[in-house]
Each structure stands twice: as C-alpha cells, then as structure tokens.
mmCIF file of C-alpha atoms in Angstrom:
data_model
loop_
_atom_site.group_PDB
_atom_site.id
_atom_site.type_symbol
_atom_site.label_atom_id
_atom_site.label_comp_id
_atom_site.label_asym_id
_atom_site.label_seq_id
_atom_site.Cartn_x
_atom_site.Cartn_y
_atom_site.Cartn_z
ATOM 1 C CA MET A 8 -16.878 14.633 56.574
ATOM 2 C CA GLU A 9 -14.187 14.325 53.969
ATOM 3 C CA SER A 10 -10.779 13.123 55.005
ATOM 4 C CA ALA A 11 -7.664 15.163 54.309
ATOM 5 C CA GLU A 12 -6.652 12.625 51.670
ATOM 6 C CA GLU A 13 -10.012 12.926 49.869
ATOM 7 C CA LYS A 14 -9.821 16.725 49.941
ATOM 8 C CA SER A 15 -6.323 16.600 48.508
ATOM 9 C CA HIS A 16 -7.513 14.345 45.669
ATOM 10 C CA ILE A 17 -10.407 16.709 44.838
ATOM 11 C CA ILE A 18 -8.132 19.748 44.824
ATOM 12 C CA SER A 19 -5.685 17.907 42.595
ATOM 13 C CA GLN A 20 -8.464 17.160 40.097
ATOM 14 C CA GLU A 21 -9.593 20.799 40.105
ATOM 15 C CA ASP A 22 -6.030 21.980 39.544
ATOM 16 C CA ASN A 23 -5.834 19.834 36.442
ATOM 17 C CA ARG A 24 -8.773 21.786 35.004
ATOM 18 C CA THR A 25 -7.352 25.275 35.442
ATOM 19 C CA PRO A 26 -6.506 27.341 32.336
ATOM 20 C CA ASN A 27 -2.816 26.902 33.037
ATOM 21 C CA ASN A 28 -3.134 23.111 33.054
ATOM 22 C CA PRO A 29 -6.098 22.101 30.856
ATOM 23 C CA VAL A 30 -7.314 18.546 30.627
ATOM 24 C CA VAL A 31 -5.772 16.783 27.644
ATOM 25 C CA SER A 32 -8.400 16.555 24.898
ATOM 26 C CA ASP A 33 -9.155 13.406 22.935
ATOM 27 C CA ASP A 34 -7.886 15.091 19.744
ATOM 28 C CA TYR A 35 -4.576 15.945 21.372
ATOM 29 C CA GLN A 36 -4.219 12.416 22.728
ATOM 30 C CA GLN A 37 -4.863 10.944 19.276
ATOM 31 C CA LEU A 38 -2.324 13.304 17.698
ATOM 32 C CA HIS A 39 0.219 12.347 20.360
ATOM 33 C CA GLU A 40 -0.297 8.641 19.654
ATOM 34 C CA GLU A 41 0.125 9.196 15.911
ATOM 35 C CA VAL A 42 3.364 11.134 16.400
ATOM 36 C CA MET A 43 4.754 8.469 18.724
ATOM 37 C CA ALA A 44 3.794 5.727 16.250
ATOM 38 C CA ASN A 45 5.740 7.492 13.515
ATOM 39 C CA PHE A 46 8.750 7.811 15.834
ATOM 40 C CA GLN A 47 8.635 4.040 16.293
ATOM 41 C CA LYS A 48 9.245 3.538 12.573
ATOM 42 C CA PRO A 49 12.800 2.516 11.629
ATOM 43 C CA ASN A 50 15.271 5.372 11.491
ATOM 44 C CA LEU A 51 15.282 5.843 7.721
ATOM 45 C CA PRO A 52 16.202 8.980 5.753
ATOM 46 C CA ASN A 53 13.096 10.987 4.849
ATOM 47 C CA ILE A 54 14.304 11.695 1.314
ATOM 48 C CA ASN A 55 12.690 11.340 -2.104
ATOM 49 C CA VAL A 56 15.263 8.912 -3.480
ATOM 50 C CA PRO A 57 14.427 7.196 -6.787
ATOM 51 C CA GLU A 58 11.930 4.359 -6.604
ATOM 52 C CA ARG A 59 12.030 1.052 -8.419
ATOM 53 C CA ILE A 60 8.381 0.061 -8.563
ATOM 54 C CA ILE A 61 7.342 -3.479 -9.457
ATOM 55 C CA ILE A 62 3.773 -3.612 -10.742
ATOM 56 C CA CYS A 63 2.324 -7.023 -9.924
ATOM 57 C CA LEU A 64 -0.803 -7.172 -12.093
ATOM 58 C CA ASP A 65 -3.341 -9.951 -11.629
ATOM 59 C CA LEU A 66 -4.812 -10.916 -15.007
ATOM 60 C CA CYS A 67 -7.532 -13.232 -13.709
ATOM 61 C CA TYR A 68 -11.231 -12.514 -13.396
ATOM 62 C CA ASP A 69 -14.142 -14.343 -11.765
ATOM 63 C CA ALA A 70 -17.200 -12.882 -13.534
ATOM 64 C CA GLN A 71 -16.833 -12.234 -17.261
ATOM 65 C CA ASN A 72 -19.676 -9.693 -17.327
ATOM 66 C CA SER A 73 -18.433 -7.686 -14.338
ATOM 67 C CA LEU A 74 -17.806 -4.039 -15.270
ATOM 68 C CA PHE A 75 -16.611 -0.712 -13.885
ATOM 69 C CA ARG A 76 -18.812 2.197 -14.952
ATOM 70 C CA LEU A 77 -17.704 5.837 -15.218
ATOM 71 C CA ALA A 78 -20.020 8.792 -14.558
ATOM 72 C CA ASP A 79 -20.507 9.329 -18.308
ATOM 73 C CA GLY A 80 -21.697 5.746 -18.754
ATOM 74 C CA THR A 81 -18.460 4.365 -20.192
ATOM 75 C CA THR A 82 -17.772 0.813 -19.000
ATOM 76 C CA TYR A 83 -14.510 -1.055 -18.448
ATOM 77 C CA THR A 84 -13.744 -4.685 -17.739
ATOM 78 C CA PRO A 85 -11.752 -5.179 -14.510
ATOM 79 C CA ILE A 86 -8.430 -5.698 -16.306
ATOM 80 C CA ASN A 87 -8.985 -2.660 -18.542
ATOM 81 C CA MET A 88 -9.810 -0.530 -15.503
ATOM 82 C CA LEU A 89 -6.597 -1.659 -13.814
ATOM 83 C CA LYS A 90 -4.693 -0.767 -16.985
ATOM 84 C CA ARG A 91 -6.370 2.664 -16.975
ATOM 85 C CA VAL A 92 -5.420 3.496 -13.378
ATOM 86 C CA LEU A 93 -1.884 2.175 -13.932
ATOM 87 C CA ASP A 94 -1.518 4.535 -16.890
ATOM 88 C CA PHE A 95 -2.448 7.424 -14.582
ATOM 89 C CA PHE A 96 -0.123 6.169 -11.818
ATOM 90 C CA ILE A 97 2.914 5.659 -14.061
ATOM 91 C CA HIS A 98 2.637 9.031 -15.792
ATOM 92 C CA SER A 99 2.123 10.771 -12.429
ATOM 93 C CA LYS A 100 5.121 9.092 -10.774
ATOM 94 C CA HIS A 101 7.273 9.876 -13.800
ATOM 95 C CA ALA A 102 6.215 13.532 -13.597
ATOM 96 C CA ILE A 103 7.149 13.634 -9.895
ATOM 97 C CA ASN A 104 10.552 11.999 -10.410
ATOM 98 C CA LYS A 105 11.781 11.042 -13.864
ATOM 99 C CA ARG A 106 14.293 8.636 -12.328
ATOM 100 C CA THR A 107 11.454 6.376 -11.167
ATOM 101 C CA GLU A 108 11.774 2.947 -12.769
ATOM 102 C CA PHE A 109 9.007 0.403 -13.352
ATOM 103 C CA ALA A 110 8.969 -3.355 -13.809
ATOM 104 C CA LEU A 111 6.045 -5.683 -14.535
ATOM 105 C CA PHE A 112 5.031 -9.027 -13.047
ATOM 106 C CA VAL A 113 1.759 -10.634 -14.141
ATOM 107 C CA LEU A 114 -0.216 -13.235 -12.217
ATOM 108 C CA ASN A 115 -1.712 -15.930 -14.433
ATOM 109 C CA ASP A 116 -4.207 -18.521 -13.276
ATOM 110 C CA SER A 117 -1.587 -20.494 -11.332
ATOM 111 C CA ASP A 118 1.773 -18.883 -12.124
ATOM 112 C CA VAL A 119 3.676 -15.593 -12.185
ATOM 113 C CA GLN A 120 5.704 -14.153 -15.068
ATOM 114 C CA TYR A 121 8.387 -11.467 -15.012
ATOM 115 C CA ILE A 122 7.360 -9.566 -18.159
ATOM 116 C CA GLN A 123 9.292 -6.290 -18.113
ATOM 117 C CA ASN A 124 12.577 -5.463 -16.386
ATOM 118 C CA PHE A 125 13.083 -2.072 -14.735
ATOM 119 C CA THR A 126 12.852 0.888 -17.079
ATOM 120 C CA ASN A 127 12.210 4.604 -16.745
ATOM 121 C CA ASN A 128 10.843 4.687 -20.290
ATOM 122 C CA VAL A 129 7.121 5.258 -19.765
ATOM 123 C CA LYS A 130 6.251 4.053 -23.255
ATOM 124 C CA ASP A 131 7.955 0.679 -22.691
ATOM 125 C CA ILE A 132 6.164 -0.119 -19.443
ATOM 126 C CA ILE A 133 2.768 1.075 -20.732
ATOM 127 C CA ASN A 134 3.164 -1.057 -23.868
ATOM 128 C CA ALA A 135 4.030 -4.086 -21.738
ATOM 129 C CA ILE A 136 0.889 -3.556 -19.624
ATOM 130 C CA ASP A 137 -1.315 -3.021 -22.683
ATOM 131 C CA TYR A 138 -0.026 -6.249 -24.248
ATOM 132 C CA VAL A 139 -1.184 -8.645 -21.493
ATOM 133 C CA GLN A 140 -4.646 -10.216 -21.728
ATOM 134 C CA PRO A 141 -7.148 -11.348 -19.067
ATOM 135 C CA GLU A 142 -7.652 -14.966 -18.044
ATOM 136 C CA GLU A 143 -10.481 -16.745 -16.302
ATOM 137 C CA CYS A 144 -9.679 -17.818 -12.752
ATOM 138 C CA THR A 145 -10.022 -21.566 -12.146
ATOM 139 C CA GLN A 146 -7.912 -21.978 -8.987
ATOM 140 C CA GLU A 147 -9.034 -21.818 -5.360
ATOM 141 C CA THR A 148 -5.653 -20.624 -4.034
ATOM 142 C CA PHE A 149 -2.589 -18.813 -5.336
ATOM 143 C CA ASP A 150 0.802 -19.415 -3.702
ATOM 144 C CA PHE A 151 2.717 -16.146 -3.318
ATOM 145 C CA GLN A 152 5.976 -18.023 -2.793
ATOM 146 C CA LYS A 153 6.347 -17.917 -6.584
ATOM 147 C CA ILE A 154 6.497 -14.122 -6.361
ATOM 148 C CA PHE A 155 8.828 -14.087 -3.346
ATOM 149 C CA LYS A 156 11.264 -16.454 -5.088
ATOM 150 C CA ILE A 157 11.588 -14.231 -8.166
ATOM 151 C CA LEU A 158 12.046 -11.153 -5.971
ATOM 152 C CA LYS A 159 14.872 -12.780 -4.018
ATOM 153 C CA GLN A 160 16.649 -14.165 -7.067
ATOM 154 C CA ASP A 161 16.219 -11.379 -9.617
ATOM 155 C CA ILE A 162 15.686 -8.081 -7.766
ATOM 156 C CA GLN A 163 18.520 -6.183 -6.110
ATOM 157 C CA ILE A 164 17.451 -4.415 -2.903
ATOM 158 C CA PRO A 165 19.698 -1.877 -1.141
ATOM 159 C CA GLU A 166 20.955 -3.142 2.193
ATOM 160 C CA TYR A 167 20.103 -1.235 5.370
ATOM 161 C CA LYS A 168 23.044 -0.641 7.695
ATOM 162 C CA GLN A 169 22.431 0.693 11.186
ATOM 163 C CA SER A 170 25.780 2.507 11.155
ATOM 164 C CA GLU A 171 24.755 4.347 7.971
ATOM 165 C CA CYS A 172 21.058 4.851 8.724
ATOM 166 C CA ILE A 173 21.176 8.609 8.090
ATOM 167 C CA LEU A 174 22.576 8.102 4.586
ATOM 168 C CA PRO A 175 19.971 7.784 1.823
ATOM 169 C CA PRO A 176 19.977 4.581 -0.215
ATOM 170 C CA PRO A 177 20.545 4.824 -3.977
ATOM 171 C CA TYR A 178 16.897 3.778 -4.427
ATOM 172 C CA VAL A 179 14.060 1.902 -2.734
ATOM 173 C CA VAL A 180 12.101 -1.031 -4.143
ATOM 174 C CA ARG A 181 8.332 -1.242 -3.894
ATOM 175 C CA MET A 182 5.976 -3.893 -5.199
ATOM 176 C CA ILE A 183 2.366 -2.838 -5.801
ATOM 177 C CA VAL A 184 0.131 -5.906 -5.909
ATOM 178 C CA LEU A 185 -3.075 -5.321 -7.894
ATOM 179 C CA TYR A 186 -5.104 -8.407 -7.000
ATOM 180 C CA ASN A 187 -8.245 -8.960 -9.030
ATOM 181 C CA ARG A 188 -9.770 -12.249 -7.843
ATOM 182 C CA SER A 189 -12.736 -12.779 -5.562
ATOM 183 C CA ASN A 190 -12.682 -16.578 -5.203
ATOM 184 C CA CYS A 191 -8.953 -17.420 -5.180
ATOM 185 C CA ILE A 192 -7.319 -17.011 -1.764
ATOM 186 C CA PRO A 193 -3.630 -15.962 -1.649
ATOM 187 C CA VAL A 194 -1.342 -18.278 0.302
ATOM 188 C CA ILE A 195 1.281 -16.233 2.173
ATOM 189 C CA GLN A 196 3.327 -18.322 4.605
ATOM 190 C CA GLN A 197 4.938 -16.154 7.283
ATOM 191 C CA ASP A 198 7.753 -18.687 7.750
ATOM 192 C CA ASP A 199 8.535 -18.853 4.041
ATOM 193 C CA PRO A 200 12.330 -18.367 3.670
ATOM 194 C CA TYR A 201 11.954 -16.143 0.600
ATOM 195 C CA PHE A 202 9.357 -13.976 2.338
ATOM 196 C CA ASN A 203 11.508 -13.718 5.484
ATOM 197 C CA PHE A 204 14.400 -12.572 3.310
ATOM 198 C CA LEU A 205 12.260 -9.722 1.946
ATOM 199 C CA LYS A 206 10.973 -8.729 5.396
ATOM 200 C CA LYS A 207 14.539 -8.137 6.599
ATOM 201 C CA HIS A 208 15.075 -5.435 3.959
ATOM 202 C CA LEU A 209 13.895 -2.053 5.232
ATOM 203 C CA PHE A 210 14.190 -0.538 1.754
ATOM 204 C CA PHE A 211 11.640 -2.957 0.289
ATOM 205 C CA TYR A 212 7.883 -2.345 0.540
ATOM 206 C CA PHE A 213 4.685 -4.158 -0.364
ATOM 207 C CA ASP A 214 1.573 -2.127 -1.227
ATOM 208 C CA ILE A 215 -1.771 -3.690 -2.111
ATOM 209 C CA LEU A 216 -4.775 -2.638 -4.177
ATOM 210 C CA TYR A 217 -7.462 -5.322 -4.054
ATOM 211 C CA ALA A 218 -10.309 -4.977 -6.597
ATOM 212 C CA HIS A 219 -13.136 -7.433 -5.966
ATOM 213 C CA GLU A 220 -16.698 -8.228 -6.998
ATOM 214 C CA ASP A 221 -19.600 -6.235 -5.553
ATOM 215 C CA ASP A 222 -21.557 -9.057 -3.905
ATOM 216 C CA CYS A 223 -19.079 -10.369 -1.361
ATOM 217 C CA ALA A 224 -21.708 -12.747 0.036
ATOM 218 C CA LEU A 225 -21.273 -14.834 -3.121
ATOM 219 C CA TYR A 226 -17.471 -14.665 -3.103
ATOM 220 C CA LYS A 227 -14.515 -14.936 -0.719
ATOM 221 C CA CYS A 228 -13.652 -11.215 -0.682
ATOM 222 C CA GLU A 229 -13.182 -10.960 3.085
ATOM 223 C CA GLU A 230 -10.961 -14.034 3.294
ATOM 224 C CA ILE A 231 -8.837 -12.783 0.400
ATOM 225 C CA TYR A 232 -8.492 -9.307 1.920
ATOM 226 C CA ASP A 233 -7.436 -10.786 5.256
ATOM 227 C CA ALA A 234 -4.893 -13.037 3.518
ATOM 228 C CA LEU A 235 -3.387 -10.169 1.509
ATOM 229 C CA GLN A 236 -2.769 -8.205 4.692
ATOM 230 C CA ASP A 237 -0.208 -10.835 5.668
ATOM 231 C CA LEU A 238 2.081 -9.012 3.217
ATOM 232 C CA ASP A 239 1.963 -5.929 5.450
ATOM 233 C CA ASN A 240 4.828 -5.572 7.938
ATOM 234 C CA GLY A 241 3.257 -2.427 9.379
ATOM 235 C CA TYR A 242 4.487 0.010 6.720
ATOM 236 C CA SER A 243 2.416 -1.051 3.707
ATOM 237 C CA PHE A 244 -0.531 0.813 2.238
ATOM 238 C CA VAL A 245 -3.467 -1.567 1.719
ATOM 239 C CA PHE A 246 -6.663 -0.638 -0.137
ATOM 240 C CA GLU A 247 -9.719 -2.573 -1.264
ATOM 241 C CA VAL A 248 -12.422 -1.520 -3.698
ATOM 242 C CA SER A 249 -15.401 -3.121 -5.395
ATOM 243 C CA LYS A 250 -16.531 -2.116 -8.894
ATOM 244 C CA ASN A 251 -16.386 1.592 -8.069
ATOM 245 C CA ALA A 252 -14.509 3.593 -10.712
ATOM 246 C CA THR A 253 -14.123 6.714 -8.559
ATOM 247 C CA LYS A 254 -12.773 4.858 -5.548
ATOM 248 C CA ILE A 255 -10.213 2.841 -7.509
ATOM 249 C CA HIS A 256 -8.791 6.092 -8.928
ATOM 250 C CA ASP A 257 -8.675 7.557 -5.413
ATOM 251 C CA CYS A 258 -6.803 4.502 -4.146
ATOM 252 C CA ILE A 259 -4.179 4.507 -6.897
ATOM 253 C CA ALA A 260 -3.615 8.229 -6.282
ATOM 254 C CA LYS A 261 -2.895 7.522 -2.592
ATOM 255 C CA LEU A 262 -0.211 5.057 -3.684
ATOM 256 C CA LEU A 263 1.739 7.900 -5.308
ATOM 257 C CA ALA A 264 3.189 8.773 -1.887
ATOM 258 C CA HIS A 265 6.876 7.927 -1.498
ATOM 259 C CA PRO A 266 7.400 5.117 1.064
ATOM 260 C CA LEU A 267 10.211 6.992 2.821
ATOM 261 C CA GLN A 268 8.128 10.164 3.173
ATOM 262 C CA ARG A 269 4.609 8.971 3.941
ATOM 263 C CA PRO A 270 3.207 8.362 7.449
ATOM 264 C CA LEU A 271 1.744 5.079 8.615
ATOM 265 C CA GLN A 272 -1.475 4.397 6.729
ATOM 266 C CA LYS A 273 -3.559 4.563 9.914
ATOM 267 C CA ASN A 274 -2.296 8.117 10.458
ATOM 268 C CA THR A 275 -3.013 9.466 6.977
ATOM 269 C CA ASP A 276 -5.491 12.305 6.587
ATOM 270 C CA TYR A 277 -6.694 13.263 3.113
ATOM 271 C CA THR A 278 -9.129 15.977 4.190
ATOM 272 C CA PHE A 279 -8.528 19.603 3.280
ATOM 273 C CA CYS A 280 -8.026 22.017 6.172
ATOM 274 C CA THR A 281 -10.285 25.068 6.229
ATOM 275 C CA ARG A 282 -9.564 28.382 7.817
ATOM 276 C CA GLN A 283 -11.263 28.948 11.132
ATOM 277 C CA SER A 284 -12.077 32.265 12.719
ATOM 278 C CA TYR A 285 -11.060 32.813 16.297
ATOM 279 C CA ILE A 286 -12.396 35.514 18.653
ATOM 280 C CA LEU A 287 -9.553 36.976 20.691
#
C-alpha cells in the first residue's frame, strides 16, 4: 500500500499537469533563460546612438590561389571579397544612420597601421580600403597588443558612469576584426594592461569575422578561431566562414545590428515567423 506521503506526492504531480497549471515546456524554459540572460547584461540605454566603427582589415593570405566563387562563376581573392562585403556593410550602415563614422586599421604580416581616422564620408573610407594591397603571411603568431595599444592611445571611448546609466552616450565605439589567416595564431593576453583598459569600457565592443581556408586539416583554423574568441567579453558577435561567398555576406549583414540594441549572440534568431492557424 502507498503511504500518505507517497499519495500526496502523486497528487502534487498530477496537479502540475492540469490545464490551469501546465507543465513548463522546453521552449518556454529556453525563452525564459534567454530573457534572463539579456537582463544580466549591463544596464545600458537601448538607443541607436551614433557608432564609431573601426574596421580592422587583415591583409595577409596563406594560399595565393584560394578564391571565393559567386553563383554566376565570378571569383574573388580573399582580400577582394573582404573589400566587397565591407563596401556593402559601410553603405548599409550609412543608410541606417548617416552619423555613423568609420576608421581603418590594417594588419600587415607582423604589424598594424592606422590608415584612416574616423569619417562619415563613405567615399573616403571606401577609397582607403580599396588602396590597401594583400601580403603573404610568413608569421606563425600575431600579437594583438599592437592593436590594443593604438586603441588606448588614439581612440576616445565614452566613459560609463553608474549614476548616469540611463543617459545615452554621445556615441559607442566598435572594432570589427576581419581576420584572414589560417596559419598565424593571434596572441591575446588576458592580463595585457591595454586590453584590460578596453574591457573596462562598456561602450566599446569587439566583433569578429574570421575568413579561413576550406581544408582546416591542413591549417590551424580551429586554434585561430579559439584564440580570437578571447576578444569576446560576452557581448561580441563572432562569426567564422570558409571560402563561401554566400555565408560571408550573411555574416557581414548580421554585424549591421547596433551593439546597444542587439541581444546576446546566442539568443539571436534570424528565421522568419510564419502565421499559424489555431482551432478554437
């Protein structure tokens, strides 16, 4: 025979399955977790303030004959494909908000150069991107401290103040790293003083688009991807793509989202909702 305690437990379970108190579905639980994760983000104003976007373009390549191929058969070298998607990105961001400003860093074989200061003149930034030329990669590592140092010394980032958290900043700063190497591992030291300075600024963001060779068994794609994720403080968007022209356009389009208005990347959903019929 069942004890009174066992009967009470069974009744309690049955009560949880009544129409008035349905069992929580997996979909609802997932939605709840996503909402709570977004609430855990810093209390920042959800406003489309102007962006200052630093394009950090890697000029190096590993395989000279590696190509992107469009559906019509047109081919592009890796650097020319990155220039193509940046042209789309810059014109699209400018159409969304004409106060968006762009700057250009380029990664050479072992160094970084600050090529173009912030401008909202689309022609100036596109010309600066078109001017740079690809280089063969000869290094096994690339130290990102060179980038962090320039950011700290030359880029002004609005300061976050807890007492003024509901007030929008004059702008936010975002660096989009377009990394193009498949054999050169980024070195990103978490205790680097310049990097720690950047991580303290809630109005500064790193986003990453990593374009690598197709045959990762012959290259260090996985190690590089893992290393690049050290830039992410939890609020970055990070994408990787091989020589797939469609996917690289999809990825750059996802980076159009404003950092103050987008959800966490793990909670994004790019599917289109369809109408469903319900029987009452």
